[in-house]
Amino acid sequence: MTHTLRNELKYQIPIKQKTTLCQRLYPILKLDPHSSKEGYWVKSLYFDDMHEKALNDNLDGCPYRSKFRIRYYNSDTNYICLEKKVKILNKGYKESICLTKNEVEKILNKEYEWMLETQKGLLIELYSEIKNSGLIPKTIINYQRIPFLFNAGNIRITLDFNIQSSNHIHQFLDSNLTYVPHSQDTCLLEVKYDEFIPDFIKNLIQIPESSWTSHSKYVQGRLIQYR
């Protein structure tokens, strides 16, 4: 299967600049149709293997890296996705399939054999990684996201904030989890596009105090665990 690679850039900006940036973007870009102006909540369960490959590949700046996660939104367990995120330098792609709440509960209970019966490639790949590499859930990341879209260039700009994590893996489907907050002084600005990004959008998202980052929210959550 051939995947379309998209450019992916990440910047940390001061949280005080989030409102300013939103005010710039609202009149010109469209909000994602699934979002309100306050955004929505994203909760993800991230996996890693016995060698902490996903964590170490990111910390080492490996040009090719991948990770599995299970994700749902606004505490709505009627729509849950299994995703494999692949990053190649500053480009990436994502594979995704839907899971039922019952299937996620089986994964949390370490019941895996049913995956082979589905004949879904991504589930079979996850099963293989679990059996051969010791892949297991490592942490839960929860955060608020405001997403903007621009059709030309297939541009998606997201602002992620109130980022927090939890080690209570078996409570992934619960809505009353206790979290450890990440830095409350910064907001993560992510820009994804196909081939180009217009200059006027580049100008809109210019924040003097921004800094490029390669660390993922997963890595930040794991580093907090090690403190």
Tab-separated table of C-alpha atoms in Angstrom:
chain	number	residue	atom	x	y	z
A	1	MET	CA	0.000	0.000	0.000
A	2	THR	CA	1.300	3.443	-0.973
A	3	HIS	CA	0.859	6.195	1.603
A	4	THR	CA	0.761	9.913	0.943
A	5	LEU	CA	3.335	11.683	3.076
A	6	ARG	CA	2.293	15.022	4.540
A	7	ASN	CA	4.570	17.724	5.893
A	8	GLU	CA	4.320	17.970	9.673
A	9	LEU	CA	5.778	20.814	11.729
A	10	LYS	CA	5.488	21.361	15.493
A	11	TYR	CA	6.139	24.488	17.535
A	12	GLN	CA	5.821	25.331	21.194
A	13	ILE	CA	4.268	28.732	21.783
A	14	PRO	CA	3.503	30.575	25.037
A	15	ILE	CA	-0.008	29.757	26.230
A	16	LYS	CA	-0.707	33.500	26.429
A	17	GLN	CA	-0.379	33.623	22.616
A	18	LYS	CA	-3.060	30.968	22.018
A	19	THR	CA	-5.946	33.443	22.147
A	20	THR	CA	-4.109	35.876	19.854
A	21	LEU	CA	-3.430	33.155	17.314
A	22	CYS	CA	-7.034	31.928	17.392
A	23	GLN	CA	-8.285	35.466	16.804
A	24	ARG	CA	-6.073	35.649	13.720
A	25	LEU	CA	-7.220	32.307	12.342
A	26	TYR	CA	-10.990	32.345	13.027
A	27	PRO	CA	-11.864	34.936	10.316
A	28	ILE	CA	-9.790	33.255	7.596
A	29	LEU	CA	-9.644	29.493	8.193
A	30	LYS	CA	-12.509	27.083	8.853
A	31	LEU	CA	-12.884	25.298	12.148
A	32	ASP	CA	-12.928	21.526	11.840
A	33	PRO	CA	-16.650	20.683	11.552
A	34	HIS	CA	-16.372	18.395	14.600
A	35	SER	CA	-15.095	21.219	16.791
A	36	SER	CA	-16.520	24.165	18.678
A	37	LYS	CA	-14.542	27.371	19.224
A	38	GLU	CA	-13.376	25.910	22.541
A	39	GLY	CA	-12.098	22.811	20.714
A	40	TYR	CA	-12.562	19.206	21.804
A	41	TRP	CA	-10.798	16.730	24.080
A	42	VAL	CA	-8.545	14.020	22.677
A	43	LYS	CA	-7.658	10.966	24.770
A	44	SER	CA	-5.017	8.537	23.489
A	45	LEU	CA	-3.534	5.287	24.787
A	46	TYR	CA	0.038	4.892	23.517
A	47	PHE	CA	1.934	1.619	23.103
A	48	ASP	CA	5.647	0.844	23.255
A	49	ASP	CA	7.702	-2.354	23.172
A	50	MET	CA	10.020	-3.999	25.673
A	51	HIS	CA	12.949	-1.918	24.398
A	52	GLU	CA	11.056	1.403	24.587
A	53	LYS	CA	11.603	1.800	20.842
A	54	ALA	CA	8.973	4.494	20.243
A	55	LEU	CA	10.349	6.558	23.119
A	56	ASN	CA	14.032	6.137	22.276
A	57	ASP	CA	13.604	6.647	18.522
A	58	ASN	CA	12.073	10.051	19.221
A	59	LEU	CA	14.683	11.053	21.802
A	60	ASP	CA	17.490	9.938	19.462
A	61	GLY	CA	16.051	11.835	16.506
A	62	CYS	CA	15.623	8.687	14.424
A	63	PRO	CA	14.541	9.786	10.909
A	64	TYR	CA	12.018	6.932	10.654
A	65	ARG	CA	9.778	6.140	13.597
A	66	SER	CA	6.314	4.787	14.254
A	67	LYS	CA	3.927	4.169	17.114
A	68	PHE	CA	0.526	2.654	17.794
A	69	ARG	CA	-2.216	4.392	19.726
A	70	ILE	CA	-5.921	4.032	20.482
A	71	ARG	CA	-7.848	7.297	20.479
A	72	TYR	CA	-11.291	8.731	21.153
A	73	TYR	CA	-12.790	12.179	21.600
A	74	ASN	CA	-14.821	14.077	24.220
A	75	SER	CA	-15.241	10.895	26.312
A	76	ASP	CA	-17.430	9.410	23.538
A	77	THR	CA	-16.582	5.691	23.373
A	78	ASN	CA	-18.984	5.124	20.457
A	79	TYR	CA	-16.196	6.199	18.088
A	80	ILE	CA	-12.746	4.784	18.894
A	81	CYS	CA	-9.816	4.431	16.493
A	82	LEU	CA	-6.697	2.301	16.411
A	83	GLU	CA	-3.994	4.317	14.674
A	84	LYS	CA	-0.453	3.721	13.507
A	85	LYS	CA	1.441	6.996	13.133
A	86	VAL	CA	4.563	6.927	10.946
A	87	LYS	CA	7.079	9.790	10.798
A	88	ILE	CA	9.820	10.111	8.173
A	89	LEU	CA	11.930	13.198	8.863
A	90	ASN	CA	9.405	16.095	8.850
A	91	LYS	CA	6.778	14.163	6.911
A	92	GLY	CA	4.301	11.567	8.083
A	93	TYR	CA	1.197	9.532	7.483
A	94	LYS	CA	-1.406	7.741	9.575
A	95	GLU	CA	-3.248	4.442	9.193
A	96	SER	CA	-6.516	4.096	11.085
A	97	ILE	CA	-9.367	1.647	11.695
A	98	CYS	CA	-12.363	1.750	14.038
A	99	LEU	CA	-12.570	-0.338	17.201
A	100	THR	CA	-15.548	-1.096	19.397
A	101	LYS	CA	-15.506	-0.382	23.120
A	102	ASN	CA	-15.633	-4.136	23.717
A	103	GLU	CA	-12.547	-4.685	21.550
A	104	VAL	CA	-10.636	-2.029	23.470
A	105	GLU	CA	-11.642	-3.652	26.751
A	106	LYS	CA	-10.219	-6.935	25.453
A	107	ILE	CA	-6.919	-5.230	24.630
A	108	LEU	CA	-6.799	-3.687	28.110
A	109	ASN	CA	-7.412	-7.162	29.552
A	110	LYS	CA	-4.584	-8.626	27.428
A	111	GLU	CA	-6.956	-10.668	25.273
A	112	TYR	CA	-5.477	-10.631	21.777
A	113	GLU	CA	-6.328	-13.757	19.782
A	114	TRP	CA	-9.554	-12.247	18.399
A	115	MET	CA	-7.441	-9.811	16.353
A	116	LEU	CA	-6.424	-12.571	13.951
A	117	GLU	CA	-10.052	-13.370	13.191
A	118	THR	CA	-10.839	-9.842	12.012
A	119	GLN	CA	-8.575	-10.049	8.927
A	120	LYS	CA	-7.867	-6.337	9.382
A	121	GLY	CA	-4.263	-5.601	8.455
A	122	LEU	CA	-3.640	-2.993	11.150
A	123	LEU	CA	-4.997	-5.233	13.910
A	124	ILE	CA	-2.904	-8.171	12.680
A	125	GLU	CA	0.157	-5.898	12.670
A	126	LEU	CA	-0.619	-4.804	16.237
A	127	TYR	CA	-1.023	-8.455	17.256
A	128	SER	CA	2.356	-9.281	15.697
A	129	GLU	CA	4.057	-6.428	17.557
A	130	ILE	CA	2.446	-7.522	20.841
A	131	LYS	CA	3.603	-11.123	20.418
A	132	ASN	CA	7.036	-10.535	18.877
A	133	SER	CA	8.191	-7.234	20.393
A	134	GLY	CA	6.357	-7.174	23.715
A	135	LEU	CA	4.271	-4.157	22.719
A	136	ILE	CA	2.040	-3.008	25.594
A	137	PRO	CA	0.094	0.150	26.543
A	138	LYS	CA	2.426	2.591	28.289
A	139	THR	CA	0.606	5.828	29.010
A	140	ILE	CA	-2.573	7.840	28.456
A	141	ILE	CA	-2.362	11.355	27.030
A	142	ASN	CA	-5.349	13.700	27.294
A	143	TYR	CA	-5.537	17.238	25.928
A	144	GLN	CA	-7.736	19.947	24.453
A	145	ARG	CA	-7.434	20.735	20.722
A	146	ILE	CA	-8.636	23.589	18.508
A	147	PRO	CA	-8.325	22.559	14.822
A	148	PHE	CA	-8.397	24.806	11.735
A	149	LEU	CA	-8.628	23.779	8.072
A	150	PHE	CA	-7.728	25.385	4.741
A	151	ASN	CA	-8.595	23.491	1.560
A	152	ALA	CA	-5.772	24.677	-0.692
A	153	GLY	CA	-2.769	22.531	0.174
A	154	ASN	CA	-4.942	20.374	2.459
A	155	ILE	CA	-3.710	22.408	5.431
A	156	ARG	CA	-4.598	21.527	9.023
A	157	ILE	CA	-3.468	23.735	11.897
A	158	THR	CA	-4.067	22.580	15.459
A	159	LEU	CA	-3.515	24.145	18.857
A	160	ASP	CA	-3.117	21.613	21.674
A	161	PHE	CA	-3.205	22.699	25.309
A	162	ASN	CA	-4.176	21.508	28.808
A	163	ILE	CA	-1.994	18.487	28.021
A	164	GLN	CA	-1.940	15.864	30.768
A	165	SER	CA	-1.050	12.203	31.202
A	166	SER	CA	-1.918	9.190	33.340
A	167	ASN	CA	-0.432	5.770	34.093
A	168	HIS	CA	-3.819	4.284	35.020
A	169	ILE	CA	-3.972	2.255	31.823
A	170	HIS	CA	-6.988	0.152	32.772
A	171	GLN	CA	-9.051	3.314	33.289
A	172	PHE	CA	-8.539	4.457	29.703
A	173	LEU	CA	-12.269	4.223	28.966
A	174	ASP	CA	-13.282	5.954	32.199
A	175	SER	CA	-14.173	9.650	32.254
A	176	ASN	CA	-12.955	10.321	35.809
A	177	LEU	CA	-9.237	9.637	35.419
A	178	THR	CA	-6.655	11.413	37.561
A	179	TYR	CA	-3.944	13.074	35.447
A	180	VAL	CA	-0.536	14.642	35.879
A	181	PRO	CA	-0.471	18.006	34.050
A	182	HIS	CA	2.296	18.838	31.585
A	183	SER	CA	3.594	22.400	31.261
A	184	GLN	CA	0.705	24.828	31.585
A	185	ASP	CA	2.795	27.704	30.196
A	186	THR	CA	2.971	26.429	26.624
A	187	CYS	CA	0.685	25.381	23.804
A	188	LEU	CA	1.635	23.024	20.972
A	189	LEU	CA	1.087	24.406	17.478
A	190	GLU	CA	1.057	21.730	14.754
A	191	VAL	CA	0.942	22.479	11.026
A	192	LYS	CA	0.229	19.721	8.491
A	193	TYR	CA	0.036	20.186	4.724
A	194	ASP	CA	0.570	18.300	1.469
A	195	GLU	CA	2.851	20.163	-0.945
A	196	PHE	CA	2.732	23.832	-0.016
A	197	ILE	CA	1.545	26.352	2.520
A	198	PRO	CA	0.598	29.879	1.321
A	199	ASP	CA	2.671	32.795	2.552
A	200	PHE	CA	-0.335	34.497	4.132
A	201	ILE	CA	-0.894	31.463	6.363
A	202	LYS	CA	2.810	31.388	7.267
A	203	ASN	CA	2.445	35.016	8.312
A	204	LEU	CA	-0.715	34.311	10.318
A	205	ILE	CA	0.960	31.662	12.466
A	206	GLN	CA	4.169	33.602	13.108
A	207	ILE	CA	4.681	33.878	16.868
A	208	PRO	CA	7.949	35.598	17.931
A	209	GLU	CA	8.378	33.415	21.020
A	210	SER	CA	7.694	30.115	19.245
A	211	SER	CA	10.274	27.320	19.152
A	212	TRP	CA	10.414	24.283	16.874
A	213	THR	CA	10.114	20.945	18.674
A	214	SER	CA	10.411	17.296	17.659
A	215	HIS	CA	9.210	15.793	20.951
A	216	SER	CA	5.772	14.248	20.935
A	217	LYS	CA	3.140	14.438	23.643
A	218	TYR	CA	3.792	10.724	24.203
A	219	VAL	CA	7.464	11.408	24.937
A	220	GLN	CA	6.590	14.262	27.288
A	221	GLY	CA	4.217	11.981	29.177
A	222	ARG	CA	6.823	9.248	29.494
A	223	LEU	CA	9.521	11.665	30.665
A	224	ILE	CA	7.183	12.934	33.363
A	225	GLN	CA	6.771	9.323	34.517
A	226	TYR	CA	10.538	9.013	34.945
A	227	ARG	CA	10.846	12.045	37.229
